[in-house]
mmCIF file of N, CA and C in Angstrom:
data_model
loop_
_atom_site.group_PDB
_atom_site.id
_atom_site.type_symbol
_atom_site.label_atom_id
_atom_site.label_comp_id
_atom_site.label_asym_id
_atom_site.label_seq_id
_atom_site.Cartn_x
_atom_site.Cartn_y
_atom_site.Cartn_z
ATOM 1 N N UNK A 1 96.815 47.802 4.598
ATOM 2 C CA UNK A 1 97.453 46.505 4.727
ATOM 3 C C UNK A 1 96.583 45.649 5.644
ATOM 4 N N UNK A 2 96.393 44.427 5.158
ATOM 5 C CA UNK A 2 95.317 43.584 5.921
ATOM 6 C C UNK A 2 95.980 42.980 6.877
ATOM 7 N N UNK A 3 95.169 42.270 7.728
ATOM 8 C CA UNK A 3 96.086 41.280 8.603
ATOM 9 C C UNK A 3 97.001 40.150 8.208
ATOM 10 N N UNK A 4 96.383 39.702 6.880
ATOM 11 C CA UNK A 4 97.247 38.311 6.286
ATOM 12 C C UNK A 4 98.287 38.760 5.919
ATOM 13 N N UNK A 5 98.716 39.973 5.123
ATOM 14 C CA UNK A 5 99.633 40.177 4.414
ATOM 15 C C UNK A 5 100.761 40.875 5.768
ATOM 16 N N UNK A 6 100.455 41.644 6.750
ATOM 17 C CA UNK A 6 101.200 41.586 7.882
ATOM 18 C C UNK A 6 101.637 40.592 8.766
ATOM 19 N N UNK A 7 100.675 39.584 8.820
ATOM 20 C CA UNK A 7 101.136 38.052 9.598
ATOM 21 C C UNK A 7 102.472 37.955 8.186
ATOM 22 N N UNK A 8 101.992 37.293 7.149
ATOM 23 C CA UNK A 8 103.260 36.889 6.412
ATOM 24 C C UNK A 8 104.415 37.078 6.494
ATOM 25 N N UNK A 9 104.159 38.982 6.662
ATOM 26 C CA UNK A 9 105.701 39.313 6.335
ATOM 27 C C UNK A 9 106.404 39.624 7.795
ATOM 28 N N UNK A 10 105.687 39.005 8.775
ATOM 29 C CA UNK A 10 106.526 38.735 10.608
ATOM 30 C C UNK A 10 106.930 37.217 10.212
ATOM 31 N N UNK A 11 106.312 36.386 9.637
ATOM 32 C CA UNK A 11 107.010 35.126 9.433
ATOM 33 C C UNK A 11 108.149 34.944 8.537
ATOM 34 N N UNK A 12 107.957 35.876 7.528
ATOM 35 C CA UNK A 12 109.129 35.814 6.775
ATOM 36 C C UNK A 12 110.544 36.133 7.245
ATOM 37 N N UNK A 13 110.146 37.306 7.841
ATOM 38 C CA UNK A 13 111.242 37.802 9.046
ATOM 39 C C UNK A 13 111.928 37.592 10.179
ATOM 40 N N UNK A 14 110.840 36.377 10.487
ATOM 41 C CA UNK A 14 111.700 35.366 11.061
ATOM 42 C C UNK A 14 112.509 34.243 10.811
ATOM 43 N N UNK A 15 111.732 33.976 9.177
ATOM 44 C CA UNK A 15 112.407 32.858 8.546
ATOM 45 C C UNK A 15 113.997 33.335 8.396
ATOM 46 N N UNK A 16 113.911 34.856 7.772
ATOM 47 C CA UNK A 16 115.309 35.444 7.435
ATOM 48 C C UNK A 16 116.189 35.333 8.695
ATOM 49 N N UNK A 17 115.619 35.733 9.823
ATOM 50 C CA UNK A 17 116.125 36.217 11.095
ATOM 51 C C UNK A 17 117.267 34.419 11.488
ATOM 52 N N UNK A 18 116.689 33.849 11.221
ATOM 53 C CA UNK A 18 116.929 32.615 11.897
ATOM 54 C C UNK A 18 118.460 31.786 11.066
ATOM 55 N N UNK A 19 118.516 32.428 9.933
ATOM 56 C CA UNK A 19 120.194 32.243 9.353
ATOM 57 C C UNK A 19 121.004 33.150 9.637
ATOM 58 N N UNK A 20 120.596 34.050 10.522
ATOM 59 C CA UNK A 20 121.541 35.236 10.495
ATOM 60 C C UNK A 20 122.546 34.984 11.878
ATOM 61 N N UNK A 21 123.344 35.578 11.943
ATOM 62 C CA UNK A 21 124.374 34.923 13.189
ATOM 63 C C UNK A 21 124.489 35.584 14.333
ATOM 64 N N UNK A 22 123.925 36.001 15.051
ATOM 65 C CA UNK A 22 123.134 36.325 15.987
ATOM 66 C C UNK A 22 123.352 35.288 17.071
ATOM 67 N N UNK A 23 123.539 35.655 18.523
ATOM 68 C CA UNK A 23 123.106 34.508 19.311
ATOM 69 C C UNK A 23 121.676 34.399 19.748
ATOM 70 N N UNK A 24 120.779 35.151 19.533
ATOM 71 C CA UNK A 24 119.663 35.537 19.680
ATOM 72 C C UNK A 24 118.723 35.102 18.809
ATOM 73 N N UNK A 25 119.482 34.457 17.547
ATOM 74 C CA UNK A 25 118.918 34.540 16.549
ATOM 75 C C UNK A 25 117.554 33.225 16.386
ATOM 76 N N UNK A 26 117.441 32.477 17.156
ATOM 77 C CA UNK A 26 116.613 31.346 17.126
ATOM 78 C C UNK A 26 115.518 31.969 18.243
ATOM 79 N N UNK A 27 115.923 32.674 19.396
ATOM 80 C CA UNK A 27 114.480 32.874 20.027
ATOM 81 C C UNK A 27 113.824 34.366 19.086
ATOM 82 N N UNK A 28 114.515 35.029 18.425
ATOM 83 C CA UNK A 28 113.956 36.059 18.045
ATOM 84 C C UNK A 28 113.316 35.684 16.763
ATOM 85 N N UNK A 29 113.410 34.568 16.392
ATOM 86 C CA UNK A 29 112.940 34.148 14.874
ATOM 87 C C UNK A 29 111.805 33.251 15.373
ATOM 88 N N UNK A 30 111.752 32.288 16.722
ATOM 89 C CA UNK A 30 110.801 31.423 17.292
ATOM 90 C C UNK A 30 109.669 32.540 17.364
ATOM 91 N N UNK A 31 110.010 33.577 18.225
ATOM 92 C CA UNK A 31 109.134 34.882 18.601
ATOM 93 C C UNK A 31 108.138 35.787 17.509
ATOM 94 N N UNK A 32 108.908 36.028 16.707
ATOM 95 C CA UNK A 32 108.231 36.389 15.341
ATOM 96 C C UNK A 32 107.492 35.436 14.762
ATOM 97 N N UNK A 33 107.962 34.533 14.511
ATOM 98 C CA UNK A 33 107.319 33.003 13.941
ATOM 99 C C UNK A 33 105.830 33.601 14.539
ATOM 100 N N UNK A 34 105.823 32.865 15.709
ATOM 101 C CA UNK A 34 104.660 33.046 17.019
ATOM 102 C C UNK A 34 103.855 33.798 16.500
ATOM 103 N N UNK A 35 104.389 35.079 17.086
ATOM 104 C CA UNK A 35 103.280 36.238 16.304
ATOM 105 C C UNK A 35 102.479 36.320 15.453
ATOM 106 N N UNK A 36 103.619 35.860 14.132
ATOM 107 C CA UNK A 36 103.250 36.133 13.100
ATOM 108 C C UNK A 36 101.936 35.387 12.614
ATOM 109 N N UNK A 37 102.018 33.842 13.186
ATOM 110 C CA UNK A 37 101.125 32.975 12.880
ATOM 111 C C UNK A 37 99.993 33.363 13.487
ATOM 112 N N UNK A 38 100.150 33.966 14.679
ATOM 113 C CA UNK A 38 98.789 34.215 15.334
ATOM 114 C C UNK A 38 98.297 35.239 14.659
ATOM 115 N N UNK A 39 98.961 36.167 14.435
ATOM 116 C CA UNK A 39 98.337 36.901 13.435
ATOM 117 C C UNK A 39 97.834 36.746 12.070
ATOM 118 N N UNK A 40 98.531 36.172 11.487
ATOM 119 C CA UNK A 40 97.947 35.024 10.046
ATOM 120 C C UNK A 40 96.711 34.227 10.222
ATOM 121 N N UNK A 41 96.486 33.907 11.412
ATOM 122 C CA UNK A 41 95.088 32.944 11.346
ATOM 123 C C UNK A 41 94.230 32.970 12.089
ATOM 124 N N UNK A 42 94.610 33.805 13.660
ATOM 125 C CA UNK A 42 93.816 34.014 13.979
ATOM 126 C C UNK A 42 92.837 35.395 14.373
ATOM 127 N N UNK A 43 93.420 36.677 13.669
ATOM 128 C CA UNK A 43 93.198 37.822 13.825
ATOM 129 C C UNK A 43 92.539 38.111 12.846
ATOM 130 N N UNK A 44 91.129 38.543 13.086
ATOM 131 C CA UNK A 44 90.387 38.643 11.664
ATOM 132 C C UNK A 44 90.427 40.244 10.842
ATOM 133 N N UNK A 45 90.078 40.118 10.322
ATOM 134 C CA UNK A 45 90.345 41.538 9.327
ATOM 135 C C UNK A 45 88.575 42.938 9.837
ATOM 136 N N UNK A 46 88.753 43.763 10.637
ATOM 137 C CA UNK A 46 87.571 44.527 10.853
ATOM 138 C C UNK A 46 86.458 44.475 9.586
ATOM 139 N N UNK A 47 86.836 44.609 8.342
ATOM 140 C CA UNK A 47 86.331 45.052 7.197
ATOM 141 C C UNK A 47 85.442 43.926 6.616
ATOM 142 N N UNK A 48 86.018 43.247 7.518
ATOM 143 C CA UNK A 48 85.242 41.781 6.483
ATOM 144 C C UNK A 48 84.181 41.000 7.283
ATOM 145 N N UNK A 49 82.709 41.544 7.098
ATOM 146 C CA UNK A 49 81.696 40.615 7.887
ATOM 147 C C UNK A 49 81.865 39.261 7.512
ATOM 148 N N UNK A 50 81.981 38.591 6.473
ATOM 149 C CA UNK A 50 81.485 37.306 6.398
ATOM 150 C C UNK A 50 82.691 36.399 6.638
ATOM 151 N N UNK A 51 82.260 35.190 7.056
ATOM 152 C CA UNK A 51 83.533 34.194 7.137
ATOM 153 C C UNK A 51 83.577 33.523 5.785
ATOM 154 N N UNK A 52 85.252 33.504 5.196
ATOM 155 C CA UNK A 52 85.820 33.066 3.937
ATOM 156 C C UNK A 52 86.609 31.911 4.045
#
């Protein structure tokens, strides 16, 4: 599993997280969000020398 496809699915999980009824439910979905994005764009993949 690469890094993009793991960033995605922390954002998605927050997208879900954030209708759910929870009182928690907006910083724990902000939090994932976070992550997730940093991981989506800025964490590069070991395997891959060249920039794409």
């Amino acid at each position: 599993m690469n890094n993009k496809i793991l960033g995605l699915i922390i954002i998605v999980f927050g997208g879900l997280i954030l209708f759910s009824k929870l009182e928690a439910a907006v910083w724990v979905s902000a939090i994932s969000i976070g992550i997730g994005s940093g991981i989506f764009i800025f964490w590069k993949d070991e395997g891959k020398d060249s920039e794409e």
